[in-house]
Short mmCIF file of C-alpha atoms and ligand atoms in Angstrom, two decimals:
data_model
loop_
_atom_site.label_atom_id
_atom_site.label_comp_id
_atom_site.label_asym_id
_atom_site.label_seq_id
_atom_site.Cartn_x
_atom_site.Cartn_y
_atom_site.Cartn_z
CA UNK N 1 8.51 5.48 8.40
CA UNK N 2 9.56 7.22 11.85
CA UNK N 3 9.28 11.02 10.51
CA UNK N 4 6.10 9.55 8.97
CA UNK N 5 4.58 8.93 12.45
CA UNK N 6 6.10 11.89 14.01
CA UNK N 7 5.19 14.06 11.77
CA UNK N 8 1.10 12.82 12.33
CA UNK N 9 1.74 12.36 16.18
CA UNK N 10 2.19 16.27 16.10
CA UNK N 11 0.72 17.77 13.78
CA UNK N 12 -2.86 15.56 13.27
CA UNK N 13 -4.29 17.08 10.01
CA UNK N 14 -1.53 17.09 8.33
CA UNK N 15 -2.15 15.00 5.15
CA UNK N 16 1.51 12.48 5.03
CA UNK N 17 2.19 9.98 2.73
CA UNK N 18 5.03 7.48 2.33
CA UNK N 19 6.46 5.70 -1.23
CA UNK N 20 8.35 3.10 -0.94
CA UNK N 21 9.28 1.46 -4.08
CA UNK N 22 9.87 -1.72 -3.09
CA UNK N 23 8.78 -2.72 0.40
CA UNK N 24 9.36 -1.71 3.22
CA UNK N 25 12.29 -2.54 4.97
CA UNK N 26 13.68 -3.96 1.98
CA UNK N 27 17.37 -2.03 2.02
CA UNK N 28 19.16 -1.14 5.29
CA UNK N 29 16.39 -1.02 7.92
CA UNK N 30 14.97 -4.58 7.34
CA UNK N 31 18.66 -5.88 7.39
CA UNK N 32 20.78 -4.21 9.66
CA UNK N 33 22.34 -5.39 13.20
CA UNK N 34 20.15 -3.19 15.50
CA UNK N 35 22.49 -1.80 17.44
CA UNK N 36 22.07 0.90 18.62
CA UNK N 37 24.62 3.29 19.41
CA UNK N 38 25.02 7.41 21.18
CA UNK N 39 26.87 9.00 18.39
CA UNK N 40 27.23 9.69 14.83
CA UNK N 41 30.13 7.63 12.78
CA UNK N 42 31.87 10.99 12.73
CA UNK N 43 31.50 10.82 17.02
CA UNK N 44 29.18 14.42 18.02
CA UNK N 45 28.62 16.88 16.07
CA UNK N 46 26.89 20.37 16.99
CA UNK N 47 23.54 20.40 18.35
CA UNK N 48 23.06 16.61 17.45
CA UNK N 49 21.77 16.50 21.77
CA UNK N 50 21.29 12.97 23.44
CA UNK N 51 20.69 10.09 20.75
CA UNK N 52 19.91 7.21 22.37
CA UNK N 53 17.34 9.50 25.01
CA UNK N 54 15.95 11.30 22.31
CA UNK N 55 15.21 7.72 20.36
CA UNK N 56 13.72 6.15 23.42
CA UNK N 57 11.41 8.80 23.87
CA UNK N 58 9.77 8.83 20.45
CA UNK N 59 10.03 4.45 20.47
CA UNK N 60 7.79 4.92 24.15
CA UNK N 61 5.87 8.10 22.56
CA UNK N 62 5.05 6.42 19.21
CA UNK N 63 4.02 2.82 21.52
CA UNK N 64 6.51 0.69 19.12
CA UNK N 65 7.94 -2.22 21.22
CA UNK N 66 10.96 -3.86 19.90
CA UNK N 67 12.71 -5.70 23.12
CA UNK N 68 15.11 -1.69 23.46
CA UNK N 69 17.94 -2.65 26.00
CA UNK N 70 20.44 0.01 27.02
CA UNK N 71 22.54 -2.41 28.67
CA UNK N 72 25.67 -0.15 27.58
CA UNK N 73 28.51 -0.71 24.21
CA UNK N 74 32.05 -2.59 24.19
CA UNK N 75 35.00 -1.52 22.55
CA UNK N 76 37.03 -4.00 21.60
CA UNK N 77 40.46 -3.66 20.93
CA UNK N 78 44.29 -4.99 20.97
CA UNK N 79 45.74 -2.06 22.88
CA UNK N 80 44.87 -0.12 26.17
CA UNK N 81 42.41 -3.74 27.25
CA UNK N 82 40.83 -2.94 30.48
CA UNK N 83 42.32 -5.50 33.34
CA UNK N 84 38.36 -6.38 33.78
CA UNK N 85 37.28 -7.53 30.04
CA UNK N 86 34.81 -9.78 29.99
CA UNK N 87 36.35 -10.94 26.05
CA UNK N 88 39.38 -12.17 26.23
CA UNK N 89 39.61 -13.48 21.70
CA UNK N 90 41.79 -13.79 19.02
CA UNK N 91 41.59 -11.51 16.17
CA UNK N 92 45.65 -11.64 14.81
CA UNK N 93 45.99 -11.02 18.30
CA UNK N 94 44.92 -11.11 21.19
CA UNK N 95 41.03 -8.44 22.04
CA UNK N 96 39.60 -7.48 24.78
CA UNK N 97 37.40 -4.54 25.96
CA UNK N 98 39.22 -1.20 25.69
CA UNK N 99 36.65 0.94 26.68
CA UNK N 100 32.29 1.13 27.35
CA UNK N 101 29.97 3.43 25.71
CA UNK N 102 26.31 4.10 26.56
CA UNK N 103 24.40 1.91 23.47
CA UNK N 104 21.98 -1.19 23.22
CA UNK N 105 19.78 -2.85 21.16
CA UNK N 106 16.57 -3.52 19.13
CA UNK N 107 15.02 -6.02 17.23
CA UNK N 108 14.97 -4.57 13.33
CA UNK N 109 11.66 -5.84 12.65
CA UNK N 110 9.88 -5.01 15.66
CA UNK N 111 11.11 -1.78 15.08
CA UNK N 112 10.65 -1.44 11.81
CA UNK N 113 6.80 -2.72 11.48
CA UNK N 114 6.24 -0.49 14.80
CA UNK N 115 6.81 2.35 13.29
CA UNK N 116 4.94 1.58 10.20
CA UNK N 117 2.49 1.03 12.38
CA UNK N 118 2.45 3.43 15.11
CA UNK N 119 2.64 5.77 11.09
CA UNK N 120 -0.12 4.22 9.94
CA UNK N 121 -2.27 4.30 12.75
CA UNK N 122 -1.53 8.13 13.04
CA UNK N 123 -2.56 8.40 9.66
CA UNK N 124 -0.56 8.29 7.89
CA UNK N 125 -0.86 6.77 3.87
CA UNK N 126 1.63 3.91 2.62
CA UNK N 127 2.24 3.20 -0.24
CA UNK N 128 4.73 -0.09 -0.65
CA UNK N 129 5.69 -0.80 -4.39
CA UNK N 130 5.49 2.73 -5.50
CA UNK N 131 9.33 4.51 -6.57
CA UNK N 132 9.05 7.59 -7.16
CA UNK N 133 10.99 8.10 -10.43
CA UNK N 134 11.83 12.17 -10.21
CA UNK N 135 10.98 15.36 -8.61
CA UNK N 136 10.72 18.48 -10.25
CA UNK N 137 10.16 21.53 -9.00
CA UNK N 138 7.16 24.00 -9.95
CA UNK N 139 5.66 26.60 -7.23
CA UNK N 140 5.97 23.33 -4.74
CA UNK N 141 8.06 20.13 -5.01
CA UNK N 142 6.08 17.87 -7.57
CA UNK N 143 7.32 13.98 -7.02
CA UNK N 144 6.46 11.83 -10.22
CA UNK N 145 5.52 7.95 -9.63
CA UNK N 146 4.84 5.80 -12.01
CA UNK N 147 3.30 8.47 -14.60
CA UNK N 148 1.48 10.26 -11.84
CA UNK N 149 2.07 13.04 -10.76
CA UNK N 150 2.21 14.34 -6.71
CA UNK N 151 2.07 17.94 -5.49
CA UNK N 152 3.37 18.41 -2.13
CA UNK N 153 4.01 21.66 0.49
CA UNK N 154 7.07 19.72 2.10
CA UNK N 155 9.27 16.14 0.91
CA UNK N 156 11.31 14.61 3.42
CA UNK N 157 14.39 12.29 0.88
CA UNK N 158 14.78 9.25 3.25
CA UNK N 159 16.27 7.37 0.00
CA UNK N 160 19.40 5.78 2.07
CA UNK N 161 22.55 4.33 -1.16
CA UNK N 162 19.59 4.55 -3.70
CA UNK N 163 18.03 6.52 -5.46
CA UNK N 164 21.01 9.13 -5.05
CA UNK N 165 20.88 11.80 -8.14
CA UNK N 166 17.06 12.35 -6.73
CA UNK N 167 18.28 13.34 -3.46
CA UNK N 168 21.26 15.46 -4.90
CA UNK N 169 23.57 12.56 -3.46
CA UNK N 170 25.63 10.96 -6.72
CA UNK N 171 29.03 12.08 -5.79
CA UNK N 172 28.81 13.47 -2.97
CA UNK N 173 28.12 10.58 -0.78
CA UNK N 174 29.56 6.57 -1.30
CA UNK N 175 27.31 3.81 -2.13
CA UNK N 176 28.46 0.67 -0.17
CA UNK N 177 27.27 -2.96 0.12
CA UNK N 178 27.99 -4.40 4.29
CA UNK N 179 27.36 -8.02 5.32
CA UNK N 180 26.37 -10.19 8.32
CA UNK N 181 25.80 -13.55 9.45
CA UNK N 182 24.05 -14.94 12.79
CA UNK N 183 25.38 -18.00 14.61
CA UNK N 184 22.99 -21.33 15.56
CA UNK N 185 21.79 -20.87 19.47
CA UNK N 186 25.28 -21.23 21.65
CA UNK N 187 24.98 -23.05 25.57
CA UNK N 188 24.84 -20.82 28.46
CA UNK N 189 28.16 -21.76 28.99
CA UNK N 190 29.71 -20.30 25.64
CA UNK N 191 27.99 -17.23 25.96
CA UNK N 192 29.66 -16.30 29.43
CA UNK N 193 33.47 -17.97 27.76
CA UNK N 194 33.15 -15.15 24.96
CA UNK N 195 32.02 -12.35 27.12
CA UNK N 196 28.76 -11.57 26.11
CA UNK N 197 26.13 -13.36 28.69
CA UNK N 198 25.00 -9.46 29.63
CA UNK N 199 23.84 -9.44 26.03
CA UNK N 200 26.74 -5.76 25.28
CA UNK N 201 26.60 -5.31 21.57
CA UNK N 202 30.48 -4.83 20.62
CA UNK N 203 32.42 -3.73 17.74
CA UNK N 204 36.46 -3.14 17.11
CA UNK N 205 38.41 0.61 17.18
CA UNK N 206 40.55 -0.90 14.84
CA UNK N 207 40.44 -3.01 11.67
CA UNK N 208 39.78 -4.46 10.26
CA UNK N 209 36.63 -3.80 11.28
CA UNK N 210 34.25 -6.07 13.62
CA UNK N 211 31.00 -5.36 15.21
CA UNK N 212 28.68 -7.60 16.75
CA UNK N 213 24.95 -8.15 18.90
CA UNK N 214 23.25 -10.95 20.60
CA UNK N 215 20.04 -11.81 19.15
CA UNK N 216 17.39 -13.44 21.03
CA UNK N 217 19.39 -14.27 24.41
CA UNK N 218 21.73 -16.96 22.90
CA UNK N 219 22.44 -16.30 18.94
CA UNK N 220 25.98 -13.81 18.42
CA UNK N 221 25.23 -11.21 14.91
CA UNK N 222 28.67 -10.51 13.45
CA UNK N 223 29.02 -7.98 10.78
CA UNK N 224 32.20 -6.71 9.17
CA UNK N 225 33.50 -5.92 4.88
CA UNK N 226 32.54 -3.22 2.44
CA UNK N 227 32.10 -4.09 -0.80
CA UNK N 228 32.69 -0.73 -2.88
CA UNK N 229 30.27 -0.11 -5.97
CA UNK N 230 31.05 2.17 -8.89
CA UNK N 231 26.99 3.13 -9.21
CA UNK N 232 24.17 2.36 -6.50
CA UNK N 233 22.11 0.37 -9.21
CA UNK N 234 24.24 -2.64 -8.29
CA UNK N 235 22.69 -2.35 -5.13
CA UNK N 236 20.02 -4.04 -7.34
CA UNK N 237 21.45 -7.19 -8.46
CA UNK N 238 24.07 -8.24 -5.22
CA UNK N 239 23.90 -11.76 -4.33
CA UNK N 240 25.78 -12.98 -1.27
CA UNK N 241 26.23 -16.02 -2.47
CA UNK N 242 29.21 -14.99 -5.49
CA UNK N 243 31.44 -12.80 -6.42
CA UNK N 244 33.03 -10.45 -4.23
CA UNK N 245 29.78 -10.24 -1.21
CA UNK N 246 30.76 -14.64 -1.01
CA UNK N 247 34.81 -13.57 -0.81
CA UNK N 248 34.31 -11.35 2.15
CA UNK N 249 31.48 -13.67 3.97
CA UNK N 250 33.88 -16.48 4.04
CA UNK N 251 36.72 -14.42 5.59
CA UNK N 252 34.28 -13.53 7.80
CA UNK N 253 33.40 -16.99 9.03
CA UNK N 254 36.90 -18.29 9.42
CA UNK N 255 37.92 -14.96 11.37
CA UNK N 256 34.48 -15.49 13.72
CA UNK N 257 36.06 -19.24 13.75
CA UNK N 258 39.12 -18.61 14.98
CA UNK N 259 38.26 -15.53 17.51
CA UNK N 260 37.49 -17.91 20.25
CA UNK N 261 37.56 -21.98 20.61
CA UNK N 262 34.03 -21.37 22.63
CA UNK N 263 32.67 -20.46 18.22
CA UNK N 264 35.31 -23.07 17.02
CA UNK N 265 32.78 -25.12 15.18
CA UNK N 266 29.63 -22.80 15.80
CA UNK N 267 27.59 -23.61 12.66
CA UNK N 268 26.16 -20.49 11.24
CA UNK N 269 22.50 -20.13 10.18
CA UNK N 270 22.08 -16.94 8.36
CA UNK N 271 24.17 -15.04 6.21
CA UNK N 272 22.94 -11.69 4.26
CA UNK N 273 24.35 -7.67 3.83
CA UNK N 274 22.04 -4.57 2.97
CA UNK N 275 23.21 -1.05 1.62
CA UNK N 276 25.39 1.66 3.44
CA UNK N 277 25.66 4.72 2.57
CA UNK N 278 28.76 7.36 3.62
CA UNK N 279 29.40 11.04 2.93
CA UNK N 280 32.27 13.36 3.13
CA UNK N 281 33.86 12.21 6.77
CA UNK N 282 31.40 9.95 7.96
CA UNK N 283 29.02 12.80 8.57
CA UNK N 284 24.81 12.02 7.88
CA UNK N 285 23.50 14.76 5.49
CA UNK N 286 20.42 16.34 6.94
CA UNK N 287 20.03 19.38 4.57
CA UNK N 288 17.50 21.20 2.58
CA UNK N 289 17.22 20.22 -0.72
CA UNK N 290 19.96 22.60 -2.67
CA UNK N 291 17.51 23.61 -5.25
CA UNK N 292 14.24 23.86 -2.96
CA UNK N 293 13.98 24.90 0.43
CA UNK N 294 10.63 22.51 0.82
CA UNK N 295 12.25 19.56 0.05
CA UNK N 296 14.97 17.97 3.09
CA UNK N 297 17.64 14.88 2.93
CA UNK N 298 18.50 12.79 5.13
CA UNK N 299 20.44 10.15 5.19
CA UNK N 300 24.23 8.71 4.77
CA UNK N 301 24.86 7.02 8.52
CA UNK N 302 27.39 5.09 7.46
CA UNK N 303 26.78 2.33 9.16
CA UNK N 304 25.34 3.86 12.22
CA UNK N 305 21.72 4.68 11.29
CA UNK N 306 19.49 2.77 13.99
CA UNK N 307 18.97 4.91 16.82
CA UNK N 308 19.63 8.36 14.47
CA UNK N 309 17.32 7.52 11.32
CA UNK N 310 14.26 7.24 14.39
CA UNK N 311 16.50 10.41 16.17
CA UNK N 312 17.11 12.90 12.96
CA UNK N 313 13.54 11.64 11.06
CA UNK N 314 11.34 12.74 14.06
CA UNK N 315 13.91 15.67 13.83
CA UNK N 316 13.05 16.08 9.91
CA UNK N 317 8.95 15.86 11.05
CA UNK N 318 9.62 19.00 13.15
CA UNK N 319 11.40 20.82 10.50
CA UNK N 320 8.97 20.23 8.13
CA UNK N 321 5.82 21.12 10.42
CA UNK N 322 8.34 24.72 10.99
CA UNK N 323 9.14 24.03 14.65
CA UNK N 324 12.90 23.29 14.64
CA UNK N 325 15.91 24.44 12.71
CA UNK N 326 18.04 21.82 10.65
CA UNK N 327 21.11 21.32 12.72
CA UNK N 328 24.77 23.45 10.54
CA UNK N 329 27.28 20.63 9.95
CA UNK N 330 30.93 21.16 8.71
CA UNK N 331 30.72 20.02 5.37
CA UNK N 332 27.64 20.85 4.80
CA UNK N 333 27.56 23.86 2.41
CA UNK N 334 23.92 23.82 1.36
CA UNK N 335 22.43 23.52 4.80
CA UNK N 336 22.88 27.11 6.20
CA UNK N 337 20.60 28.11 2.15
C1 LIG B 401 23.90 -5.66 7.17
C2 LIG B 401 23.78 -4.41 8.23
C3 LIG B 401 24.10 -3.66 9.02
C4 LIG B 401 23.89 -2.97 9.64
N1 LIG B 401 24.07 -2.66 11.35
C5 LIG B 401 23.78 -1.23 11.69
C6 LIG B 401 24.00 -1.27 13.80
O1 LIG B 401 24.26 -2.22 14.21
N2 LIG B 401 23.56 -0.07 14.08
C7 LIG B 401 23.43 1.15 12.96
O2 LIG B 401 23.39 2.41 13.77
N3 LIG B 401 23.32 0.69 11.97
C8 LIG B 401 23.80 -0.17 11.16
N4 LIG B 401 23.52 -0.03 9.81
C9 LIG B 401 23.35 1.10 9.14
C10 LIG B 401 21.53 1.37 9.47
O3 LIG B 401 20.39 -0.01 9.01
C11 LIG B 401 20.85 2.47 8.59
O4 LIG B 401 21.93 3.83 8.22
C12 LIG B 401 19.29 2.71 8.43
O5 LIG B 401 18.68 1.00 8.95
C13 LIG B 401 18.88 3.36 7.28
O6 LIG B 401 17.49 3.80 7.46
P1 LIG B 401 17.18 4.73 6.85
O7 LIG B 401 15.90 4.68 6.65
O8 LIG B 401 18.07 5.17 6.34
O9 LIG B 401 17.28 3.55 4.91
P2 LIG B 401 16.62 2.45 4.40
O10 LIG B 401 16.70 1.40 5.56
O11 LIG B 401 17.99 1.94 3.65
O12 LIG B 401 15.90 2.86 3.54
C14 LIG B 401 15.17 3.33 2.61
C15 LIG B 401 14.58 3.58 1.29
O13 LIG B 401 14.00 4.19 0.68
C16 LIG B 401 13.98 2.89 -0.36
N5 LIG B 401 14.04 3.84 -1.60
C17 LIG B 401 15.39 3.87 -2.55
N6 LIG B 401 14.94 4.88 -3.79
C18 LIG B 401 13.86 5.60 -3.53
C19 LIG B 401 12.54 5.74 -4.41
N7 LIG B 401 13.18 6.28 -5.64
N8 LIG B 401 11.51 5.64 -4.53
C20 LIG B 401 10.62 5.32 -3.13
N9 LIG B 401 11.73 5.08 -2.32
C21 LIG B 401 12.54 4.49 -2.46
C22 LIG B 401 13.99 2.35 -0.32
O14 LIG B 401 13.52 1.19 -0.95
C23 LIG B 401 14.29 2.32 0.84
O15 LIG B 401 13.01 1.20 1.29
C24 LIG B 401 23.60 -1.52 9.32
C25 LIG B 401 23.60 -1.44 7.80
C26 LIG B 401 23.27 -2.79 7.64
C27 LIG B 401 23.58 -2.82 6.29
#
């Protein structure tokens, strides 16, 4: 969505179409935690630039209102807890803030619908229930969509954890399913004693991983757990109320209840999950398709894609317009091709 909106923003004469397999937001972006982070899951990468400044600027230029707040993000752990840590939890031992980094949160639903509205308002065509079944190459790339062929001068494949054969990421990146829960509204006393009154999102620096954020001022979303998959198609039938996802959710709920006395007995009113894609060394994939130079593949943010999908999506749009080169990141042998 960001790429489509940005393409029309920079090239209003270009004809842009987005083909979405089911509904916009069906996968990660509609199930995300919405924490905005300054780097990739592999840290800073050569030429990455200032993700949060770029991300905020793109949302501003596209007039996307999505409750973006950047108060900072808290890294929490067991060792090196800061003397002024606002967080004092118990997670198999005392846990507190070890570091604060730039970061914050957005409202994922508002961001996604805002980007879709910006794309549509700028003149991009959006087709839902339009799965791309195949990509082949004549002189130009040709997409096959429900028996119809669409020839395009340039293509961006941003299909994340699904359609890995299409994006050429099968066997290169690992699809996973991760889980989250949301509490009922908490009182301001509960929020203060949890150390979350300032609304800063948090994540653990050691394992087992736990992340969370404040939503709507007084509800807390927590997330953790990975379901390992043999094939991305398992994502299509996963159900959070049975099997391994249900077990992981039960484990997460118990962990949350025991984190702090203020969380004991708190009701969890939403439970869900969604896909993430993890590539080699946790680096995002951002490269040209090995078989066709005008096809760009972007994704595998390893659970760090909220700000990156917008920031790199806009970068991909600039590359499609010939205004910018793709980055050359380690482990991405074809990036230089
Ligand atoms: C529970 C959860 C919590 C998360 N929390 C955070 C967080 O706090 N911070 C953070 O930075 N990241 C987080 N992430 C990760 C982040 O949400 C994702 O990295 C990001 O949303 C990926 O965006 P995307 O546009 O690349 O992929 P998606 O939003 O998954 O979009 C890909 C789209 O491609 C479509 N598609 C697939 N195949 C085809 C095809 N053949 N034809 C047409 N369309 C197709 C899908 O239907 C889908 O809509 C979280 C993810 C989950 C699941």
